[in-house]
XYZ file of C-alpha atoms in Angstrom:
734
model
C 165.740 40.507 69.465
C 165.247 43.875 68.196
C 162.519 46.010 70.366
C 158.966 45.666 69.258
C 159.770 43.953 65.985
C 156.693 41.916 65.706
C 154.474 44.954 66.610
C 154.835 46.519 63.617
C 152.601 44.262 61.409
C 149.263 45.435 63.269
C 149.071 48.580 61.538
C 145.992 48.130 59.415
C 143.990 50.915 61.344
C 146.283 53.115 59.320
C 144.133 52.765 56.535
C 141.083 54.315 58.005
C 142.845 57.559 57.912
C 143.150 57.170 53.826
C 140.376 58.705 51.421
C 137.553 56.226 50.960
C 137.402 54.662 47.595
C 134.248 55.415 45.425
C 131.835 52.417 45.677
C 131.734 50.271 42.550
C 130.890 46.558 42.110
C 134.339 45.581 43.155
C 134.913 44.508 46.948
C 134.602 47.882 49.104
C 137.322 48.921 51.455
C 135.455 47.931 54.507
C 135.058 44.325 53.044
C 138.847 44.125 52.459
C 139.327 45.581 55.999
C 137.303 42.746 57.484
C 139.008 40.074 55.579
C 142.516 41.652 56.892
C 141.167 41.581 60.534
C 140.390 37.825 60.152
C 143.990 37.334 59.023
C 145.527 39.192 61.641
C 143.503 37.425 64.371
C 144.835 34.147 63.067
C 148.413 35.430 62.783
C 147.983 36.657 66.805
C 146.599 33.010 67.526
C 149.600 31.518 65.645
C 147.545 29.741 63.335
C 150.098 30.740 60.466
C 148.260 28.546 57.506
C 144.991 30.224 58.088
C 146.458 33.457 58.245
C 147.950 32.993 55.137
C 145.159 31.631 53.136
C 143.007 34.551 54.472
C 145.529 37.137 54.024
C 145.825 36.019 50.472
C 142.173 36.312 49.735
C 142.503 40.086 51.108
C 145.222 40.534 48.749
C 143.240 39.308 45.735
C 140.281 41.648 46.922
C 142.618 44.413 47.352
C 144.403 44.050 43.752
C 141.031 43.829 42.051
C 140.251 47.184 43.809
C 143.614 48.498 42.796
C 143.915 49.965 46.073
C 147.729 50.457 46.812
C 147.189 51.063 50.643
C 145.462 47.688 51.450
C 147.504 45.652 48.920
C 150.760 46.899 50.815
C 148.885 45.811 54.273
C 147.922 42.307 52.971
C 151.863 41.925 51.834
C 153.052 42.878 54.928
C 150.706 40.433 56.788
C 151.964 37.526 54.500
C 155.527 38.664 55.231
C 155.127 38.732 58.869
C 153.706 35.004 58.951
C 156.699 33.796 57.292
C 158.958 35.653 59.611
C 157.100 34.192 62.534
C 158.290 30.648 61.643
C 161.917 31.768 60.470
C 161.288 31.717 56.676
C 163.296 34.777 56.511
C 164.110 34.889 52.796
C 160.293 34.782 51.985
C 159.461 37.091 54.617
C 162.228 39.786 52.841
C 160.347 39.064 49.472
C 157.130 40.066 50.541
C 157.990 42.823 52.828
C 159.933 44.467 49.635
C 156.525 43.533 47.794
C 154.550 45.416 50.273
C 157.048 48.318 50.137
C 156.795 48.696 46.137
C 153.031 49.208 46.700
C 153.295 51.574 49.783
C 155.520 53.745 47.633
C 152.896 54.574 45.502
C 150.972 56.041 48.258
C 151.089 59.287 50.558
C 150.905 57.243 53.613
C 154.215 57.956 55.221
C 153.225 55.787 58.544
C 152.883 52.671 56.292
C 156.056 53.143 54.702
C 157.774 54.002 57.922
C 156.679 50.425 59.396
C 157.497 48.370 56.440
C 161.081 49.909 56.131
C 161.423 49.308 59.844
C 160.297 45.748 59.507
C 163.003 44.934 56.605
C 165.612 46.915 58.689
C 164.716 44.303 61.518
C 164.908 41.153 59.326
C 168.283 42.294 57.793
C 170.133 43.174 60.925
C 168.890 40.898 63.623
C 168.283 37.600 61.489
C 170.191 37.928 58.327
C 173.015 39.738 59.804
C 173.465 42.065 56.756
C 173.922 45.130 58.923
C 174.589 47.817 56.270
C 171.237 47.154 54.213
C 169.332 46.634 57.392
C 170.571 50.243 58.666
C 169.605 51.569 55.131
C 165.971 50.482 55.696
C 166.044 51.918 59.409
C 167.314 55.200 58.344
C 164.588 55.480 55.463
C 162.045 54.503 58.249
C 163.377 57.272 60.568
C 162.860 59.875 57.973
C 159.106 58.951 57.473
C 158.828 58.899 61.714
C 160.228 62.519 61.469
C 157.765 63.591 58.716
C 154.948 62.485 60.644
C 156.450 63.680 63.991
C 155.881 60.248 65.589
C 158.060 60.686 68.593
C 157.582 57.313 70.154
C 158.725 55.772 66.651
C 161.644 57.826 66.059
C 162.801 56.876 69.553
C 162.280 53.522 68.957
C 164.188 53.430 65.423
C 166.976 55.386 66.897
C 167.574 52.681 69.440
C 167.579 49.889 66.863
C 170.063 51.959 64.757
C 172.228 52.426 67.803
C 172.101 48.612 68.603
C 172.918 47.542 65.008
C 175.849 49.946 64.840
C 177.154 48.638 68.133
C 176.920 45.062 67.188
C 179.258 45.891 64.508
C 181.728 47.928 66.513
C 180.749 51.072 64.573
C 180.497 53.329 67.605
C 181.538 56.625 66.025
C 178.648 55.929 63.444
C 176.109 55.217 66.021
C 177.071 58.328 68.291
C 174.304 60.689 66.859
C 171.650 58.184 67.612
C 173.109 57.186 70.586
C 172.766 60.670 72.138
C 169.527 60.990 70.974
C 168.060 57.999 72.855
C 169.992 59.426 75.860
C 168.465 62.838 75.393
C 164.790 61.506 75.295
C 165.181 58.520 77.476
C 163.094 59.721 80.543
C 160.323 60.956 78.539
C 159.878 58.243 75.821
C 161.305 54.980 77.024
C 158.897 52.306 78.380
C 159.050 48.700 79.666
C 159.833 47.236 76.454
C 162.800 49.554 75.861
C 164.154 50.125 79.137
C 166.296 46.688 79.008
C 167.902 47.679 75.845
C 168.846 51.354 76.838
C 170.689 50.092 79.787
C 172.435 47.377 77.696
C 173.408 49.912 75.005
C 174.896 52.124 77.835
C 176.878 49.398 79.232
C 178.111 48.347 75.787
C 178.993 52.069 75.162
C 181.061 52.485 78.562
C 182.603 49.102 78.089
C 184.138 50.242 74.487
C 185.468 53.478 76.125
C 186.775 51.507 78.988
C 184.755 53.255 81.558
C 184.191 50.055 83.467
C 182.408 51.276 86.532
C 179.718 52.652 84.509
C 179.748 49.730 82.049
C 179.210 47.451 85.160
C 176.541 49.724 86.655
C 174.249 49.715 83.287
C 174.571 46.210 82.770
C 173.740 45.296 86.192
C 170.402 47.603 85.697
C 169.655 45.930 82.144
C 169.655 42.684 83.747
C 167.622 43.520 86.741
C 165.051 45.314 84.481
C 165.121 42.261 82.204
C 164.256 39.737 85.099
C 161.449 41.726 86.403
C 159.925 42.453 82.932
C 157.668 40.214 80.858
C 160.079 40.039 77.738
C 162.802 37.613 78.304
C 164.697 37.934 74.849
C 166.208 41.202 75.718
C 167.454 39.738 78.894
C 169.627 36.948 77.026
C 171.200 39.628 75.098
C 172.195 41.660 78.612
C 173.388 38.452 79.778
C 175.512 37.783 76.528
C 176.697 41.487 76.495
C 177.698 41.334 80.348
C 179.595 38.136 80.138
C 181.495 39.616 77.308
C 182.394 42.581 79.324
C 183.276 40.646 82.274
C 185.697 38.395 79.944
C 186.942 41.509 78.664
C 188.038 42.877 82.105
C 189.640 39.536 83.206
C 186.795 38.376 85.625
C 186.227 34.921 83.668
C 184.679 33.147 86.495
C 181.889 35.624 86.714
C 181.699 35.670 82.901
C 181.167 31.733 82.665
C 178.401 32.440 85.454
C 176.230 34.864 83.385
C 176.850 32.571 80.203
C 175.082 29.652 82.634
C 172.363 32.006 83.284
C 171.875 32.859 79.619
C 171.903 29.153 78.485
C 169.311 28.680 81.409
C 166.913 31.370 80.174
C 167.494 30.653 76.583
C 166.816 26.999 77.183
C 163.289 27.709 79.031
C 162.092 30.209 76.028
C 163.349 27.658 73.392
C 161.341 24.869 75.312
C 158.273 26.935 75.739
C 158.164 27.954 71.868
C 158.660 24.566 70.734
C 156.146 23.318 73.298
C 153.392 25.740 71.841
C 154.133 25.011 68.289
C 154.501 21.012 68.959
C 151.458 20.939 71.304
C 148.887 20.514 68.500
C 151.049 18.340 66.335
C 152.357 16.352 69.130
C 148.439 15.473 69.938
C 147.973 14.100 66.568
C 150.854 12.269 66.372
C 150.231 10.554 69.624
C 146.460 9.870 68.482
C 147.758 8.324 65.270
C 150.425 6.116 67.240
C 147.883 4.841 69.548
C 145.379 4.130 66.377
C 148.474 2.256 64.764
C 148.991 0.025 67.902
C 145.389 -0.767 68.411
C 145.500 -1.673 64.565
C 148.614 -3.814 64.959
C 146.832 -5.773 67.896
C 143.735 -6.626 66.015
C 145.666 -7.544 62.901
C 147.735 -10.081 65.143
C 144.483 -11.510 66.487
C 143.154 -12.070 63.310
C 146.141 -13.802 62.052
C 146.105 -15.929 65.047
C 142.778 -17.012 64.337
C 143.679 -17.770 60.819
C 146.578 -19.688 61.632
C 144.574 -22.088 63.756
C 142.257 -22.735 61.030
C 144.949 -23.483 58.855
C 147.043 -25.762 60.798
C 144.412 -28.588 60.478
C 144.736 -28.702 56.442
C 148.716 -28.200 56.494
C 149.293 -32.078 57.068
C 146.783 -32.715 54.299
C 148.386 -30.040 52.115
C 151.854 -31.162 52.604
C 151.180 -34.672 51.558
C 149.107 -33.296 48.525
C 151.980 -30.861 47.854
C 154.485 -33.800 47.653
C 152.786 -35.781 45.206
C 152.216 -32.890 43.126
C 156.044 -31.728 43.727
C 156.928 -35.268 42.392
C 154.747 -34.797 39.432
C 155.977 -31.404 38.573
C 159.588 -32.894 38.688
C 158.906 -34.996 35.927
C 157.125 -32.616 33.954
C 159.769 -29.926 34.422
C 162.595 -32.073 33.190
C 160.400 -32.529 29.840
C 159.771 -28.714 29.796
C 163.394 -27.914 30.296
C 164.597 -29.998 27.288
C 161.563 -28.261 25.089
C 162.624 -24.764 26.656
C 166.185 -24.780 25.460
C 165.014 -25.274 21.880
C 162.183 -22.392 22.211
C 164.673 -20.139 23.876
C 167.103 -20.114 21.150
C 164.391 -19.334 18.687
C 162.876 -16.149 21.221
C 166.606 -14.810 21.564
C 166.879 -14.632 18.018
C 163.169 -13.118 17.694
C 164.111 -10.651 20.450
C 167.109 -9.308 18.817
C 164.906 -8.571 15.683
C 162.282 -6.828 17.890
C 165.013 -4.908 19.684
C 166.463 -3.796 16.308
C 163.168 -2.839 15.085
C 162.214 -0.764 18.153
C 165.498 1.109 17.991
C 164.733 2.074 14.275
C 161.322 3.216 15.314
C 162.571 5.176 17.996
C 165.202 6.807 15.549
C 162.484 7.374 13.131
C 160.141 9.104 15.762
C 163.433 11.402 16.668
C 164.184 12.312 13.138
C 160.269 12.830 12.528
C 160.304 15.311 15.434
C 163.600 17.026 14.343
C 161.857 17.056 10.626
C 158.762 18.893 11.792
C 160.557 21.070 14.346
C 163.090 22.308 11.650
C 160.152 22.811 8.881
C 158.136 24.842 11.204
C 161.289 26.897 11.952
C 162.161 27.486 8.599
C 158.321 28.341 7.673
C 157.858 30.618 10.439
C 161.156 32.799 9.897
C 160.173 33.790 6.304
C 156.342 34.125 7.231
C 157.144 36.496 9.890
C 158.716 38.681 7.218
C 155.843 38.316 4.870
C 153.032 39.306 7.490
C 155.347 42.023 8.985
C 155.861 43.486 5.689
C 152.601 43.266 4.470
C 151.160 44.888 7.729
C 153.856 47.623 7.179
C 152.564 48.337 3.491
C 148.945 48.605 4.620
C 149.734 50.917 7.486
C 152.041 53.119 5.302
C 150.060 53.074 2.180
C 146.631 53.320 3.329
C 145.250 53.287 -0.722
C 146.376 49.850 -0.715
C 143.867 48.746 1.987
C 141.446 47.459 -0.636
C 144.022 45.750 -3.059
C 142.974 42.300 -3.507
C 146.375 41.121 -3.913
C 147.509 42.192 -0.625
C 144.704 40.956 1.234
C 145.266 37.568 -0.419
C 148.739 37.420 0.469
C 148.126 38.276 4.073
C 145.277 35.705 4.083
C 147.870 33.043 2.458
C 150.570 33.629 5.061
C 148.205 33.453 7.858
C 146.509 30.431 6.396
C 150.083 28.862 6.118
C 151.038 29.791 9.738
C 147.791 28.083 10.864
C 148.704 24.918 8.931
C 152.223 24.898 10.777
C 150.702 25.538 14.213
C 148.075 22.524 13.487
C 150.880 20.149 12.441
C 153.053 20.872 15.686
C 149.784 20.684 17.741
C 148.882 17.000 16.476
C 152.474 15.847 16.719
C 152.639 16.912 20.366
C 149.531 14.983 21.214
C 150.976 12.028 19.479
C 153.938 12.045 21.234
C 152.213 12.692 24.789
C 153.965 16.080 25.360
C 150.827 17.804 26.358
C 149.766 17.536 30.145
C 146.474 19.263 31.302
C 146.808 21.967 33.930
C 144.763 23.293 36.584
C 143.553 26.843 36.182
C 140.414 28.577 37.913
C 138.058 30.214 35.153
C 134.696 31.403 34.449
C 132.763 29.010 32.043
C 130.577 32.051 30.937
C 133.409 34.323 30.139
C 135.546 31.482 28.138
C 132.534 30.641 25.958
C 131.370 34.398 25.398
C 135.115 35.326 24.573
C 134.862 32.199 21.826
C 131.814 33.589 20.412
C 133.162 37.318 20.305
C 136.456 36.250 18.534
C 134.487 34.223 15.828
C 132.175 37.143 15.215
C 133.843 38.104 11.951
C 133.734 34.309 10.730
C 129.700 34.377 11.494
C 129.149 37.619 9.713
C 131.033 36.673 6.568
C 128.492 33.953 6.179
C 125.383 35.987 7.693
C 125.277 33.320 10.672
C 124.094 33.997 14.218
C 125.749 32.380 17.385
C 123.293 31.636 20.369
C 125.047 30.803 24.057
C 122.780 28.672 26.268
C 124.450 28.029 29.717
C 122.879 26.115 32.467
C 122.455 28.646 35.582
C 123.268 25.821 37.739
C 126.758 25.396 36.597
C 129.073 27.037 39.254
C 130.539 30.462 38.498
C 134.243 29.125 38.885
C 135.413 25.746 37.859
C 139.009 24.410 37.974
C 140.479 22.551 34.806
C 142.679 23.246 31.702
C 140.915 26.392 30.173
C 143.256 26.708 27.220
C 142.621 23.103 25.956
C 138.898 23.452 26.634
C 139.087 26.820 24.676
C 140.704 25.173 21.949
C 138.371 22.173 21.641
C 135.452 24.814 21.482
C 137.133 27.319 19.111
C 137.768 24.420 16.368
C 134.353 22.841 16.861
C 132.461 26.333 16.440
C 134.517 27.779 13.818
C 133.979 24.717 11.717
C 130.243 24.847 12.408
C 130.218 28.614 11.092
C 132.294 27.544 7.985
C 129.847 25.039 6.745
C 126.667 26.891 7.663
C 125.421 29.866 5.557
C 122.508 32.098 6.705
C 121.625 29.938 9.426
C 122.477 29.730 13.493
C 125.145 28.057 15.591
C 124.227 27.125 19.076
C 126.578 26.588 21.999
C 125.013 24.831 24.799
C 126.415 23.725 28.372
C 124.222 21.694 30.779
C 125.246 20.485 34.140
C 124.293 16.715 33.904
C 125.851 15.253 37.159
C 127.669 16.350 40.284
C 129.531 13.771 42.469
C 131.572 15.451 45.291
C 133.551 18.217 43.931
C 133.263 17.057 40.267
C 130.936 18.441 38.241
C 129.923 16.641 34.772
C 129.203 19.161 32.131
C 127.621 18.189 28.831
C 128.472 20.618 25.696
C 126.554 20.381 22.338
C 127.420 22.476 19.383
C 124.569 22.775 16.795
C 124.156 24.116 13.517
C 121.612 24.286 10.886
C 124.389 23.863 7.875
C 124.838 21.734 5.150
C 125.237 18.330 7.342
C 127.372 15.157 6.923
C 126.371 12.221 5.249
C 126.364 8.932 7.114
C 129.143 7.285 5.182
C 131.586 10.246 5.686
C 130.960 10.673 9.671
C 133.666 7.918 10.742
C 136.270 9.897 8.442
C 135.956 13.309 9.689
C 138.343 12.951 12.903
C 141.095 11.387 10.727
C 144.036 13.693 10.023
C 143.808 15.825 6.790
C 140.282 14.595 5.929
C 138.027 17.299 4.429
C 134.638 16.005 3.671
C 132.790 17.914 0.809
C 135.559 19.839 -0.829
C 134.651 18.437 -4.267
C 131.130 20.627 -3.902
C 132.767 23.974 -2.320
C 136.491 24.748 -1.657
C 136.429 25.085 2.208
C 139.844 26.361 3.633
C 141.262 24.287 6.274
C 144.216 21.814 7.299
C 141.925 19.117 7.921
C 143.451 18.828 11.230
C 140.820 20.600 13.393
C 138.492 17.810 14.398
C 141.557 15.265 14.838
C 142.625 17.952 17.363
C 139.488 18.089 18.999
C 139.384 14.231 19.493
C 142.746 13.942 20.858
C 142.488 16.743 23.242
C 139.065 15.143 24.590
C 141.069 12.099 25.083
C 143.250 13.797 27.436
C 140.278 15.276 29.333
C 138.929 11.360 29.325
C 136.044 12.119 27.283
C 134.770 11.121 23.774
C 132.833 12.970 21.178
C 129.706 11.956 19.245
C 127.957 13.608 16.591
C 124.082 13.353 14.790
C 123.916 14.739 11.466
C 122.038 14.575 8.260
C 122.496 16.073 5.046
C 120.659 19.514 4.785
C 119.610 19.476 8.129
C 122.779 20.470 10.187
C 124.996 18.725 12.723
C 125.304 18.305 16.746
C 128.415 17.465 18.259
C 128.121 16.200 21.958
C 130.957 15.549 24.681
C 131.206 15.734 28.263
C 133.888 17.294 30.599
C 134.407 16.686 34.089
C 135.422 20.004 35.882
C 136.299 20.359 39.516
C 134.504 23.255 41.732
C 136.241 24.029 45.098
C 136.393 27.230 46.519
C 139.325 26.840 48.832
C 141.624 25.373 46.334
C 140.686 28.162 43.910
C 141.745 30.614 46.242
C 145.141 28.790 46.443
C 145.609 28.548 42.782
C 145.167 32.427 42.205
C 148.000 33.212 44.562
C 148.704 36.569 42.894
C 146.650 38.472 40.350
C 148.746 40.001 37.399
C 148.887 43.310 37.463
C 149.174 45.565 34.365
C 152.724 47.120 34.520
C 152.404 48.803 31.221
C 153.464 52.227 30.617
C 154.125 55.022 28.187
C 157.788 55.646 29.384
C 160.490 55.780 26.325
C 162.500 52.536 26.513
C 165.456 51.500 24.760
C 165.448 48.185 22.955
C 168.371 46.102 21.589
C 167.399 43.740 18.746
C 169.849 40.996 17.989
C 168.777 39.242 14.717
C 170.912 38.046 11.743
C 167.949 38.149 9.261
C 167.803 41.249 7.382
C 163.972 41.140 6.465
C 163.197 40.294 10.265
C 165.303 43.139 11.309
C 163.242 45.572 9.322
C 159.894 44.355 10.287
C 161.076 44.150 13.975
C 162.577 47.867 14.250
C 159.494 49.248 12.372
C 157.288 47.501 15.132
C 159.032 48.829 17.924
C 159.715 52.397 16.587
C 156.049 52.637 15.701
C 155.239 52.300 19.233
C 157.741 55.336 20.262
C 160.401 53.227 21.728
C 164.094 53.295 20.734
C 165.701 50.834 18.712
C 169.069 49.581 17.946
C 169.845 46.550 15.731
C 172.763 44.253 15.666
C 173.647 41.167 13.279
C 174.943 38.636 15.681
C 175.880 37.655 19.122
C 179.615 38.988 19.154
C 178.240 42.603 17.945
C 175.388 42.324 21.132
C 178.321 41.677 23.532
C 180.146 44.699 22.255
C 177.171 47.135 22.244
C 176.364 46.000 25.866
C 179.801 46.964 26.982
C 179.390 50.778 26.002
C 175.817 51.111 26.298
C 172.738 50.681 28.413
C 169.442 49.021 27.211
C 166.043 48.339 29.020
C 165.472 45.237 27.033
C 167.254 43.032 24.585
C 165.257 40.812 21.981
C 167.298 37.936 21.181
C 167.179 35.723 18.063
C 167.826 31.961 18.950
C 169.155 30.225 16.030
C 172.026 32.771 14.564
C 175.456 31.866 12.906
C 178.670 31.748 14.797
C 176.859 32.142 18.110
C 173.329 31.177 18.838
C 170.934 33.285 21.338
C 171.516 30.835 24.216
C 175.399 31.288 24.131
C 174.959 35.053 23.726
C 172.742 35.238 26.540
C 174.910 33.397 28.748
C 177.973 35.360 28.093
C 175.829 38.491 28.653
C 174.727 37.144 32.229
C 178.475 36.132 32.751
C 179.414 39.814 32.684
C 176.857 40.586 35.387
C 174.266 42.467 33.020
C 170.779 42.219 34.339
C 169.063 43.699 31.331
C 165.783 41.552 30.699
C 166.401 39.082 27.534
C 163.385 38.303 25.549
C 163.819 35.173 22.978
C 162.290 36.272 19.577
C 162.095 33.274 17.668
C 160.408 31.025 15.138
C 161.135 27.753 17.407
C 158.182 26.043 19.220
C 158.244 27.293 22.790
C 157.909 23.835 24.548
C 161.190 23.048 22.558
C 163.245 25.698 24.013
C 161.989 26.585 27.313
C 164.255 24.605 29.708
C 167.469 25.727 27.731
C 166.147 29.497 27.757
C 165.832 29.200 31.420
C 169.018 27.594 32.037
C 170.790 30.484 30.258
C 169.037 33.073 31.707
C 166.250 34.491 29.173
C 163.272 35.875 31.046
C 160.627 35.106 28.579
C 160.119 33.668 25.045
C 157.671 35.135 22.388
C 156.983 32.842 19.232
C 157.255 34.614 15.474
C 155.019 35.907 14.045
C 153.642 37.274 17.041
C 150.921 40.256 18.147
C 152.661 43.739 18.797
C 150.269 44.365 21.757
C 151.647 41.052 23.524
C 155.190 41.703 22.563
C 155.106 45.246 24.410
C 153.033 44.156 27.293
C 155.957 41.356 28.229
C 158.692 43.945 27.712
C 156.988 46.724 29.848
C 156.117 44.107 32.372
C 159.776 42.889 32.449
C 161.376 46.174 32.529
C 158.972 47.673 35.422
C 159.925 44.579 37.436
C 163.871 44.784 37.083
C 163.564 48.612 37.946
C 161.645 47.676 40.905
C 164.074 45.012 42.040
C 167.104 46.980 41.169
């Protein structure tokens, strides 16, 4: 193995030389370093599972503190864990993540160590010597900047070894000359074996067999007396190859045997260390199973003795019953023949009815999907052009006609989304997810987002949260927020000059399960008793004869269906003129360890102000105008083409940073266009800009090579955040 390969991970002390961050409410540098120390301790003890868990916590803290130095250190520890149990592809991935953050710092020692680690993995594990040597050379440059002579010698040694392994002795010459020149003052016990072995390889190459033999023997002697036996293995192999080359096949075989003996010993020692704990547990489990089997056999024998006493009686009784059954069965067979004929006919009718129902369900889904797409496409144009008019002609900002147009488009879009949502629930296409979230943050975010509606009707929103509720819970926060949003907006809509309360109380804790009761109370117009059973039905709107309250009539239906997915029900108390109280209970999990495992990585905001080139592939003329206007308004360069063929042609002659791809296009759709782009070897990020529902096209989009999906109409902030992240990620990987 390469010299001191694993040693390079333990360099957290480097961070102490960097400027200390100003103290904030975020984790301090000392706190993060303490967490890093624990991860390193577990790594030294080969407890990789605990080391990974703790190093990921350190990574979260470093990301929150935006400390690139410590982020790189955390990633490097994670990579070394994977390297230790031979997950080399994962190790390379996390080493590169570490390097991307290290490159944002001025810490040359940190950059040097990570580059060297990558060189080791590529050269001596993946056998990709060219790529590995590139990382070694980068590491060497940083070592020279820091004037770290010991490291300069070590990296020259590794580069020489890599070049010798691929018979590139001319390319290795300057590095080989350096280690020979500085050997006396900079070599140590961990490098002396490799130094002598490399000399043996070199003199074997130039056919100076006497010197080659002398150096190989010295390398083997040093390896036998030294503590590190892996380099002795390499010396045996290289010396055996040299002996075979000069015709001494007998001794060549002899040293192969010695290599195998040492290799087997090392392998068995490592294997025993890794298997010791697991083997003990397996043996204990096997012992328990054997005891269990003996106890079960004993119980069975006891039961058998008891049962044997009544077997004779049961046999006689069974014989009598059997005779009676034969007579009865004979009569039943005749009867069943007649009944089966009728059942077969009825089954055929049921199968036909089932097939018709399934066909109707598919047609319903296709119809809803098609209608939603056909409505969203023009709505994108209406909303986009309305926004353009309001931005370009400030004098129209108070126009009632333009405001009505924008409101109507938004209202129609809300109707389409509600219909799609209720259809997904009815077809069991929604599966609850597990996310870590802060209950207080979610509720206050909903309160803030509905502030405009509360001001419109002169209402006040009050939030009351039980302090016993844990800070972090695990559950589907998106569906929970949707339930709360519908109920609170409904309360605000039917309340004027009043108050809406959002109350959350912890009512019971069983293990890790927290039962939280929520109440949405308002002082509004109330619901008559006769109408209370109707309000959860689709498209029902109570009270519209008195005042025209806008809405689809699907909000409470969606609430009831979503709560069903949570395993909960909703109840209400209401009287005309006295307000309404909606009550429901949801069980959320509280588990700190699971929370840490769910949050593996915190998304880092990679947006920037750099000018990027955007290609828009869109066949609808109005949508072309709207999309191009949005992009150019944000200082991006935008080129528009009408179809997939035009996109392929322009990508052959011009480079773009991102492609916004419509899906439903004539001649060649967005999926097929993307596949042809990927077949050309073009790695440019592609974002689907479509009116289709995201769940309908996700699988096909991924298989075609599309990087992300944005549904029209969209928020421009979300669009630019996504394309900026994709562009920066692609440039970093490249």
